[in-house]
């Protein structure tokens, strides 16, 4: 989208200088008005003109007060003249501009949102609870004011005591980010499974590939929020769990998977130990075992090595043929 934002090119004067001039105008207006009243009391017709001039000068002084603006670091003023966009003013300090210019103050400072976990379905259809933390800030004042209906959203902000908070634009933008963030989180979470319990493949999952998921989440949010002139500084998934209705079942499944994996390692180790024992007995000519005795020995060793409980040995005091 074409960047329509540009810097304000109108006349800008020092705020302190114009404040000094305005104070002089106010003093002059009071002096002229008082002098005109004195002349009217003395019957001079010219006093009425002086009184009128003092009143006009006082009104002009009041009108000049509307032109003072203050800009802090990382703030901007959107300047509009009778509905026309005249640019964005970002020069820090105390200034004076045409009082007929209407301004809207925006902040470029970073803001943080810790979104509450929401329930979504992952790629396999399992309901999961997922939450995120994101940092955002404005980058384009024209889009923020004119591309989305920020004014109406700001008027919809209601305080806890029921009072309206008109013009709270930054809070309106935060609400917009929350809604779009919720949609982006659902979109990203639906593309991945929670984990790879059912199939031991190398596909990305929400639980194991946090960096890749976070990068995709940032890209998705940037794409959605570009229309509002908002930039995502950071977005990270900070909460991930199965939904309560399936959490207990999934926990048992994870435990079963862990038990099976442990058993596989135990069996692999036991087989290698039995194989080593048979080879050493044969190579060192310690004992000559036929196939039946090898089978019995393998059976006994596997029971001892794979048993969960401590085994009790039975000592054979006779011969191997007993």
XYZ file of N, CA and C in Angstrom, residues 28-275:
744
model
N -2.108 44.744 26.702
C -2.491 45.883 25.872
C -4.016 45.970 25.744
N -4.678 44.823 25.594
C -6.136 44.833 25.470
C -6.793 45.379 26.732
N -6.296 44.979 27.893
C -6.868 45.486 29.153
C -6.606 46.981 29.309
N -5.390 47.406 28.942
C -5.057 48.836 29.088
C -5.924 49.692 28.168
N -6.063 49.243 26.913
C -6.876 50.020 25.961
C -8.333 50.042 26.406
N -8.833 48.905 26.868
C -10.221 48.852 27.304
C -10.472 49.752 28.498
N -9.564 49.726 29.469
C -9.742 50.582 30.654
C -9.672 52.056 30.267
N -8.726 52.389 29.384
C -8.608 53.784 28.948
C -9.861 54.235 28.198
N -10.424 53.297 27.398
C -11.655 53.646 26.689
C -12.804 53.884 27.651
N -12.885 53.094 28.721
C -13.950 53.277 29.709
C -13.802 54.643 30.393
N -12.554 55.013 30.697
C -12.303 56.320 31.334
C -12.743 57.452 30.423
N -12.419 57.333 29.130
C -12.829 58.379 28.185
C -14.347 58.458 28.064
N -15.022 57.296 28.082
C -16.484 57.319 28.012
C -17.077 57.994 29.238
N -16.477 57.782 30.409
C -16.975 58.446 31.618
C -16.808 59.952 31.546
N -15.785 60.380 30.815
C -15.560 61.830 30.663
C -16.336 62.415 29.494
N -17.163 61.595 28.846
C -18.006 62.092 27.761
C -17.355 62.098 26.407
N -16.189 61.459 26.243
C -15.518 61.461 24.942
C -16.050 60.298 24.108
N -16.523 60.627 22.896
C -17.053 59.568 22.018
C -15.969 58.594 21.556
N -14.731 59.042 21.521
C -13.643 58.211 21.049
C -13.375 57.036 21.998
N -13.866 57.180 23.224
C -13.662 56.112 24.203
C -14.349 54.819 23.799
N -15.483 54.896 23.123
C -16.200 53.708 22.665
C -15.392 52.915 21.651
N -14.706 53.633 20.765
C -13.859 52.948 19.795
C -12.688 52.236 20.479
N -12.112 52.902 21.464
C -11.012 52.269 22.186
C -11.485 51.040 22.952
N -12.680 51.143 23.554
C -13.213 49.994 24.292
C -13.468 48.818 23.351
N -14.034 49.111 22.191
C -14.271 48.049 21.209
C -12.973 47.432 20.715
N -11.967 48.287 20.486
C -10.664 47.772 20.053
C -10.021 46.896 21.117
N -10.152 47.268 22.385
C -9.588 46.459 23.470
C -10.268 45.088 23.555
N -11.600 45.102 23.355
C -12.323 43.823 23.391
C -11.889 42.926 22.235
N -11.745 43.491 21.051
C -11.300 42.691 19.895
C -9.888 42.148 20.109
N -9.014 43.000 20.691
C -7.652 42.553 20.944
C -7.625 41.428 21.988
N -8.518 41.500 22.983
C -8.604 40.445 23.991
C -9.113 39.138 23.369
N -10.101 39.248 22.483
C -10.599 38.050 21.794
C -9.518 37.426 20.918
N -8.719 38.288 20.268
C -7.619 37.781 19.450
C -6.595 37.050 20.314
N -6.339 37.588 21.497
C -5.403 36.934 22.419
C -5.912 35.553 22.841
N -7.225 35.472 23.090
C -7.819 34.176 23.449
C -7.741 33.204 22.274
N -7.966 33.716 21.054
C -7.897 32.877 19.858
C -6.483 32.332 19.648
N -5.478 33.155 19.932
C -4.086 32.730 19.760
C -3.743 31.578 20.695
N -4.382 31.523 21.859
C -4.100 30.451 22.807
C -4.360 29.069 22.223
N -5.280 28.953 21.266
C -5.623 27.650 20.680
C -4.517 27.112 19.786
N -3.511 27.926 19.465
C -2.456 27.479 18.558
C -1.248 26.868 19.233
N -1.217 26.846 20.543
C -0.062 26.289 21.241
C -0.119 24.752 21.243
N 0.997 24.117 20.913
C 1.084 22.661 20.906
C 2.361 22.236 21.627
N 2.322 21.046 22.215
C 3.486 20.478 22.901
C 3.684 19.050 22.414
N 4.891 18.733 22.001
C 5.217 17.408 21.491
C 6.365 16.831 22.317
N 6.151 15.657 22.885
C 7.172 14.966 23.658
C 7.882 13.940 22.781
N 9.037 13.412 23.241
C 9.726 12.382 22.441
C 8.822 11.191 22.147
N 8.918 10.670 20.930
C 8.118 9.534 20.456
C 6.622 9.845 20.456
N 6.285 11.098 20.218
C 4.896 11.519 20.017
C 4.773 12.212 18.672
N 3.559 12.280 18.161
C 3.304 12.939 16.885
C 1.929 13.579 16.915
N 1.775 14.633 16.125
C 0.490 15.308 15.973
C 0.065 15.215 14.518
N -1.121 14.676 14.285
C -1.689 14.652 12.942
C -2.406 15.983 12.724
N -1.965 16.752 11.734
C -2.467 18.113 11.498
C -3.522 18.089 10.389
N -4.688 18.675 10.692
C -5.785 18.737 9.722
C -6.348 20.153 9.682
N -6.614 20.613 8.463
C -7.167 21.949 8.256
C -8.505 21.819 7.533
N -9.590 22.007 8.292
C -10.944 21.847 7.756
C -11.106 20.496 7.056
N -10.673 19.432 7.731
C -10.864 18.076 7.243
C -9.788 17.565 6.316
N -8.850 18.416 5.881
C -7.789 17.989 4.980
C -6.526 17.673 5.766
N -5.910 16.547 5.404
C -4.674 16.134 6.057
C -3.532 17.023 5.591
N -2.864 17.656 6.538
C -1.783 18.589 6.226
C -0.410 18.074 6.643
N -0.347 16.860 7.136
C 0.946 16.297 7.488
C 1.000 15.874 8.947
N 2.120 15.278 9.290
C 2.358 14.809 10.658
C 3.522 15.592 11.244
N 3.300 16.160 12.428
C 4.309 16.998 13.089
C 4.952 16.199 14.219
N 6.289 16.065 14.187
C 6.995 15.240 15.175
C 8.113 15.986 15.894
N 8.321 17.284 15.615
C 9.407 18.026 16.248
C 9.113 18.229 17.729
N 10.030 17.747 18.559
C 9.835 17.807 20.009
C 9.980 19.242 20.504
N 9.084 19.635 21.415
C 9.179 20.959 22.024
C 7.830 21.649 22.135
N 7.891 22.950 22.479
C 6.700 23.791 22.657
C 6.627 24.730 21.464
N 5.521 24.647 20.703
C 5.418 25.378 19.446
C 4.051 26.070 19.347
N 3.962 26.904 18.274
C 2.681 27.566 17.969
C 2.428 27.431 16.481
N 1.200 27.015 16.141
C 0.783 26.891 14.747
C -0.551 27.609 14.567
N -1.029 27.599 13.360
C -2.312 28.229 13.049
C -3.408 27.639 13.944
N -4.109 28.465 14.726
C -5.140 27.928 15.632
C -6.278 27.214 14.921
N -6.456 27.455 13.607
C -7.519 26.787 12.860
C -7.154 25.350 12.495
N -5.904 24.962 12.731
C -5.484 23.589 12.447
C -5.904 22.685 13.600
N -6.609 21.610 13.257
C -7.066 20.644 14.259
C -6.026 19.541 14.378
N -5.643 19.212 15.584
C -4.580 18.223 15.810
C -5.107 17.010 16.565
N -4.492 15.843 16.266
C -4.750 14.609 17.004
C -3.406 14.038 17.438
N -3.259 13.840 18.732
C -1.984 13.366 19.273
C -1.940 11.836 19.260
N -0.806 11.315 18.757
C -0.560 9.868 18.744
C 0.798 9.595 19.375
N 0.993 8.366 19.817
C 2.238 7.975 20.465
C 2.918 6.870 19.669
N 4.239 7.022 19.491
C 5.047 5.992 18.840
C 5.686 5.059 19.861
N 5.376 5.215 21.126
C 5.984 4.398 22.164
C 5.440 2.963 22.086
N 6.302 2.018 22.442
C 5.916 0.602 22.398
C 4.919 0.293 23.515
N 3.968 -0.575 23.217
C 2.964 -1.002 24.189
C 2.950 -2.528 24.256
N 2.564 -3.038 25.418
C 2.616 -4.466 25.674
C 1.206 -5.006 25.908
N 0.930 -6.198 25.370
C -0.358 -6.873 25.572
C -0.076 -8.311 26.005
N -0.630 -8.698 27.122
C -0.566 -10.080 27.601
C -1.964 -10.670 27.437
N -2.189 -11.322 26.302
C -3.524 -11.811 25.960
C -3.892 -13.028 26.793
N -5.144 -13.080 27.220
C -5.643 -14.231 27.960
C -5.687 -15.460 27.037
N -5.379 -16.658 27.567
C -5.438 -17.868 26.742
C -6.827 -18.093 26.147
N -6.862 -18.521 24.899
C -8.114 -18.814 24.215
C -8.118 -20.281 23.800
N -9.296 -20.834 23.571
C -9.430 -22.228 23.162
C -9.496 -22.311 21.642
N -8.594 -23.096 21.062
C -8.564 -23.300 19.616
C -8.393 -24.793 19.346
N -8.674 -25.195 18.125
C -8.437 -26.569 17.688
C -7.143 -26.628 16.898
N -6.243 -27.541 17.284
C -4.991 -27.670 16.546
C -5.225 -28.417 15.236
N -4.160 -28.747 14.539
C -4.273 -29.360 13.220
C -4.999 -30.698 13.266
N -4.837 -31.440 14.364
C -5.470 -32.750 14.495
C -6.871 -32.674 15.087
N -7.344 -31.462 15.389
C -8.689 -31.289 15.923
C -8.782 -31.299 17.426
N -7.664 -31.435 18.124
C -7.694 -31.432 19.587
C -7.844 -30.003 20.113
N -8.738 -29.795 21.075
C -8.873 -28.446 21.660
C -7.716 -28.142 22.594
N -7.072 -26.992 22.383
C -5.945 -26.582 23.225
C -6.179 -25.154 23.693
N -5.602 -24.824 24.842
C -5.610 -23.462 25.368
C -4.267 -22.828 25.018
N -4.326 -21.670 24.351
C -3.099 -21.024 23.896
C -3.203 -19.519 24.139
N -2.141 -18.939 24.654
C -2.092 -17.506 24.921
C -0.803 -16.918 24.387
N -0.761 -15.597 24.231
C 0.417 -14.958 23.671
C 0.693 -13.627 24.344
N 1.937 -13.190 24.200
C 2.374 -11.874 24.628
C 2.919 -11.159 23.402
N 2.524 -9.913 23.207
C 3.047 -9.186 22.062
C 3.364 -7.739 22.430
N 4.337 -7.169 21.711
C 4.735 -5.776 21.854
C 4.489 -5.099 20.519
N 3.782 -3.956 20.539
C 3.424 -3.282 19.304
C 3.604 -1.775 19.444
N 3.664 -1.097 18.315
C 3.732 0.360 18.307
C 3.258 0.881 16.953
N 2.905 2.154 16.921
C 2.481 2.785 15.667
C 3.689 3.108 14.807
N 3.523 2.985 13.497
C 4.588 3.350 12.575
C 4.097 4.284 11.466
N 2.791 4.379 11.235
C 2.245 5.218 10.166
C 1.005 5.922 10.698
N 1.108 7.229 10.910
C -0.008 7.977 11.501
C -1.169 8.147 10.529
N -0.875 8.233 9.229
C -1.966 8.406 8.250
C -2.871 7.184 8.245
N -2.285 5.977 8.173
C -3.097 4.767 8.192
C -3.852 4.637 9.512
N -3.186 4.989 10.611
C -3.809 4.837 11.924
C -5.055 5.701 12.067
N -5.046 6.880 11.466
C -6.179 7.803 11.607
C -7.206 7.625 10.511
N -6.761 7.410 9.270
C -7.679 7.480 8.133
C -8.000 6.137 7.474
N -7.211 5.097 7.708
C -7.478 3.812 7.067
C -8.415 2.928 7.885
N -8.480 3.123 9.194
C -9.428 2.404 10.047
C -10.285 3.418 10.796
N -11.435 2.969 11.269
C -12.371 3.868 11.944
C -11.974 4.024 13.416
N -10.830 4.680 13.631
C -10.304 4.816 14.988
C -11.176 5.727 15.848
N -11.807 6.724 15.257
C -12.633 7.658 16.025
C -13.816 6.932 16.662
N -14.506 6.124 15.868
C -15.659 5.400 16.404
C -15.227 4.400 17.468
N -14.090 3.716 17.236
C -13.597 2.777 18.236
C -13.227 3.489 19.525
N -12.664 4.699 19.414
C -12.301 5.453 20.609
C -13.533 5.877 21.388
N -14.598 6.250 20.692
C -15.822 6.651 21.367
C -16.505 5.469 22.036
N -16.149 4.244 21.623
C -16.737 3.063 22.242
C -16.061 2.658 23.537
N -14.943 3.317 23.882
C -14.262 2.995 25.139
C -15.028 3.589 26.302
N -15.442 2.759 27.220
C -16.211 3.203 28.374
C -15.446 2.841 29.638
N -15.323 3.792 30.532
C -14.609 3.561 31.775
C -15.421 2.665 32.697
N -14.773 2.205 33.772
C -15.445 1.304 34.703
C -16.601 1.984 35.427
N -16.558 3.299 35.570
C -17.646 4.002 36.240
C -18.774 4.377 35.292
N -18.684 3.919 34.020
C -19.756 4.175 33.063
C -19.582 5.438 32.259
N -18.546 6.232 32.536
C -18.344 7.475 31.803
C -17.645 7.202 30.480
N -17.915 8.040 29.498
C -17.333 7.894 28.174
C -15.928 8.479 28.149
N -15.062 7.902 27.345
C -13.713 8.426 27.187
C -13.487 8.758 25.703
N -14.079 9.826 25.192
C -13.935 10.160 23.786
C -12.498 10.540 23.446
N -12.080 10.206 22.238
C -10.768 10.600 21.764
C -9.623 9.754 22.280
N -9.885 8.688 22.994
C -8.815 7.833 23.502
C -8.345 6.921 22.374
N -7.566 7.484 21.468
C -7.204 6.763 20.254
C -6.283 5.583 20.534
N -5.325 5.752 21.425
C -4.378 4.676 21.681
C -5.068 3.457 22.280
N -6.056 3.672 23.126
C -6.821 2.543 23.664
C -7.634 1.869 22.567
N -8.117 2.679 21.616
C -8.849 2.106 20.481
C -7.933 1.236 19.632
N -6.703 1.696 19.411
C -5.744 0.893 18.657
C -5.418 -0.399 19.398
N -5.335 -0.335 20.723
C -5.044 -1.538 21.501
C -6.163 -2.568 21.355
N -7.404 -2.104 21.340
C -8.528 -3.015 21.123
C -8.436 -3.646 19.734
N -8.067 -2.856 18.743
C -7.917 -3.364 17.374
C -6.829 -4.437 17.329
N -5.704 -4.191 18.011
C -4.608 -5.162 18.039
C -5.045 -6.451 18.730
N -5.818 -6.333 19.810
C -6.284 -7.516 20.527
C -7.164 -8.393 19.634
N -8.084 -7.771 18.903
C -8.986 -8.536 18.039
C -8.202 -9.219 16.921
N -7.324 -8.467 16.266
C -6.535 -9.050 15.181
C -5.542 -10.092 15.708
N -5.021 -9.857 16.916
C -4.122 -10.824 17.518
C -4.818 -12.139 17.810
N -6.059 -12.063 18.278
C -6.843 -13.269 18.539
C -7.053 -14.055 17.245
N -7.397 -13.348 16.165
C -7.619 -14.022 14.881
C -6.325 -14.639 14.348
N -5.212 -13.905 14.470
C -3.934 -14.429 13.982
C -3.492 -15.653 14.781
N -3.707 -15.618 16.091
C -3.326 -16.755 16.934
C -4.127 -18.001 16.571
N -5.431 -17.826 16.310
C -6.252 -18.968 15.885
C -5.786 -19.509 14.537
N -5.436 -18.614 13.629
C -4.985 -19.043 12.298
C -3.682 -19.839 12.386
N -2.722 -19.358 13.165
C -1.433 -20.037 13.270
C -1.572 -21.361 14.020
N -2.312 -21.362 15.131
C -2.448 -22.582 15.938
C -3.142 -23.694 15.163
N -4.050 -23.328 14.253
C -4.761 -24.340 13.483
C -3.919 -25.028 12.423
N -2.699 -24.524 12.180
C -1.844 -25.119 11.154
C -0.893 -26.175 11.710
N -0.855 -26.331 13.037
C 0.105 -27.246 13.646
C -0.585 -28.113 14.698
N -0.046 -29.304 14.872
C -0.514 -30.176 15.943
C 0.154 -29.785 17.250
N -0.488 -30.170 18.349
C 0.081 -29.857 19.662
C 1.416 -30.584 19.835
N 1.469 -31.855 19.492
C 2.710 -32.624 19.569
C 2.637 -33.791 18.587
N 3.676 -34.630 18.611
C 3.783 -35.763 17.682
C 3.655 -37.091 18.411
N 2.699 -37.187 19.313
C 2.553 -38.421 20.075
C 2.095 -39.563 19.185
N 1.143 -39.290 18.292
C 0.573 -40.360 17.480
C 1.528 -40.860 16.416
N 2.362 -39.960 15.882
C 3.320 -40.396 14.864
C 4.663 -39.744 15.163
N 5.690 -40.568 15.148
C 7.023 -40.093 15.500
C 7.717 -39.545 14.257
N 7.199 -38.432 13.729
C 7.816 -37.828 12.554
C 8.459 -36.499 12.930
N 8.994 -35.842 11.928
C 9.737 -34.612 12.172
C 8.930 -33.358 11.869
N 7.617 -33.441 11.767
C 6.801 -32.269 11.475
C 6.808 -31.301 12.649
N 6.656 -30.014 12.354
C 6.669 -28.994 13.395
C 5.422 -29.099 14.259
N 5.590 -28.802 15.538
C 4.479 -28.826 16.484
C 4.483 -27.556 17.317
N 3.345 -27.278 17.911
C 3.236 -26.097 18.765
C 4.131 -26.202 19.991
N 4.307 -27.405 20.502
C 5.057 -27.587 21.746
C 6.562 -27.555 21.538
N 7.043 -28.091 20.415
C 8.485 -28.277 20.241
C 9.149 -27.265 19.337
N 8.405 -26.507 18.561
C 8.995 -25.585 17.586
C 8.545 -24.157 17.880
N 8.879 -23.676 19.065
C 8.399 -22.362 19.496
C 8.973 -21.227 18.652
N 10.249 -21.292 18.291
C 10.863 -20.199 17.530
C 10.207 -20.040 16.162
N 10.015 -21.160 15.463
C 9.390 -21.082 14.136
C 7.939 -20.597 14.239
N 7.224 -21.078 15.237
C 5.827 -20.664 15.408
C 5.747 -19.181 15.728
N 6.641 -18.693 16.580
C 6.637 -17.272 16.950
C 6.940 -16.389 15.745
N 7.863 -16.814 14.895
C 8.174 -16.031 13.689
C 6.965 -15.967 12.757
N 6.281 -17.095 12.602
C 5.079 -17.099 11.764
C 3.987 -16.230 12.373
N 3.860 -16.263 13.691
C 2.858 -15.438 14.365
C 3.154 -13.955 14.155
N 4.425 -13.557 14.264
C 4.796 -12.155 14.034
C 4.478 -11.739 12.597
N 4.821 -12.595 11.635
C 4.563 -12.268 10.230
C 3.064 -12.148 9.962
N 2.274 -13.042 10.539
C 0.821 -12.991 10.347
C 0.227 -11.732 10.951
N 0.679 -11.360 12.142
C 0.184 -10.153 12.791
C 0.594 -8.901 12.011
N 1.843 -8.865 11.538
C 2.293 -7.706 10.749
C 1.430 -7.528 9.502
N 1.089 -8.631 8.867
C 0.262 -8.559 7.655
C -1.138 -8.044 7.979
N -1.701 -8.476 9.094
C -3.052 -8.067 9.462
C -3.102 -6.610 9.942
N -2.036 -6.149 10.613
C -2.053 -4.831 11.236
C -1.436 -3.744 10.360
N -0.916 -4.117 9.206
C -0.316 -3.114 8.325
C -1.347 -2.080 7.884
N -2.596 -2.504 7.713
C -3.637 -1.574 7.283
C -3.866 -0.451 8.287
N -3.536 -0.703 9.566
C -3.737 0.289 10.611
C -2.454 1.037 10.942
N -1.383 0.810 10.188
C -0.131 1.493 10.455
C 0.516 1.050 11.752
N 0.307 -0.207 12.143
C 0.827 -0.733 13.407
C 1.911 -1.767 13.116
N 2.987 -1.716 13.868
C 4.118 -2.623 13.705
C 4.230 -3.520 14.934
N 4.457 -4.812 14.694
C 4.673 -5.772 15.774
C 6.169 -5.853 16.064
N 6.555 -5.491 17.273
C 7.958 -5.573 17.686
C 8.321 -7.001 18.074
N 7.430 -7.658 18.801
C 7.668 -9.034 19.229
C 6.336 -9.705 19.521
N 6.227 -10.963 19.184
C 5.038 -11.760 19.491
C 5.487 -13.169 19.855
N 5.073 -13.640 21.015
C 5.504 -14.953 21.492
C 4.342 -15.673 22.166
N 4.273 -16.972 21.940
C 3.306 -17.811 22.648
C 3.836 -18.048 24.057
N 3.073 -17.620 25.058
C 3.537 -17.748 26.447
C 2.699 -18.722 27.272
N 1.707 -19.354 26.643
C 0.898 -20.346 27.367
C 0.390 -21.369 26.368
N 0.571 -22.653 26.693
C 0.121 -23.719 25.812
C -0.218 -24.939 26.657
N -1.444 -25.414 26.536
C -1.892 -26.589 27.289
C -3.123 -27.165 26.608
N -3.369 -28.442 26.865
C -4.601 -29.035 26.372
C -5.791 -28.433 27.115
N -6.937 -28.385 26.446
C -8.158 -27.893 27.075
C -8.534 -28.804 28.237
N -9.201 -28.270 29.272
C -9.495 -29.073 30.468
C -10.255 -30.356 30.175
N -11.133 -30.358 29.169
C -11.959 -31.541 28.931
C -11.159 -32.736 28.412
N -9.966 -32.506 27.855
C -9.165 -33.643 27.370
C -7.796 -33.691 28.041
N -7.540 -32.807 28.975
C -6.212 -32.741 29.584
C -5.843 -34.045 30.286
N -6.802 -34.619 31.049
C -6.501 -35.851 31.790
C -6.203 -37.009 30.848
N -6.984 -37.125 29.760
C -6.764 -38.208 28.796
C -5.415 -38.051 28.114
N -5.098 -36.817 27.712
C -3.826 -36.585 27.038
C -2.644 -36.824 27.973
N -2.825 -36.538 29.263
C -1.761 -36.801 30.221
C -1.488 -38.306 30.327
N -2.542 -39.100 30.377
C -2.352 -40.550 30.421
C -1.698 -41.058 29.147
N -2.058 -40.470 28.016
C -1.443 -40.885 26.752
C 0.045 -40.537 26.723
N 0.383 -39.369 27.239
C 1.789 -38.986 27.302
C 2.564 -39.910 28.241
N 1.944 -40.259 29.372
C 2.603 -41.180 30.301
C 2.810 -42.550 29.667
N 1.790 -43.025 28.939
C 1.921 -44.321 28.270
C 3.029 -44.287 27.232
N 3.107 -43.178 26.488
C 4.159 -43.039 25.482
C 5.537 -43.032 26.137
N 5.645 -42.366 27.284
C 6.933 -42.326 27.986
C 7.315 -43.708 28.495
N 6.332 -44.473 29.009
C 6.606 -45.828 29.503
C 7.073 -46.728 28.363
N 6.407 -46.624 27.209
C 6.784 -47.444 26.055
C 8.202 -47.112 25.604
N 8.536 -45.828 25.566
C 9.884 -45.424 25.157
C 10.930 -45.957 26.129
N 10.603 -45.895 27.434
C 11.544 -46.406 28.431
C 11.727 -47.910 28.290
N 10.604 -48.621 28.056
C 10.684 -50.072 27.880
C 11.538 -50.443 26.672
N 11.404 -49.689 25.605
C 12.187 -49.974 24.402
C 13.681 -49.848 24.690
N 14.059 -48.836 25.445
C 15.472 -48.664 25.775
C 15.961 -49.788 26.684
N 15.107 -50.204 27.640
C 15.491 -51.292 28.541
C 15.701 -52.592 27.769
N 14.781 -52.891 26.861
C 14.896 -54.116 26.074
C 16.130 -54.071 25.184
N 16.376 -52.913 24.540
C 17.573 -52.803 23.697
C 18.838 -53.049 24.513
N 18.886 -52.479 25.717
C 20.058 -52.689 26.560
C 20.196 -54.125 27.017
N 19.064 -54.754 27.363
C 19.103 -56.145 27.818
C 19.567 -57.079 26.703
N 19.086 -56.853 25.476
C 19.486 -57.701 24.349
C 20.986 -57.580 24.100
N 21.506 -56.373 24.133
C 22.942 -56.202 23.901
C 23.767 -56.860 25.001
N 23.269 -56.787 26.264
C 23.995 -57.424 27.372
C 23.975 -58.941 27.250
N 22.846 -59.527 26.879
C 22.756 -60.977 26.693
C 23.654 -61.419 25.552
N 23.625 -60.659 24.465
C 24.478 -61.012 23.315
C 25.943 -60.975 23.713
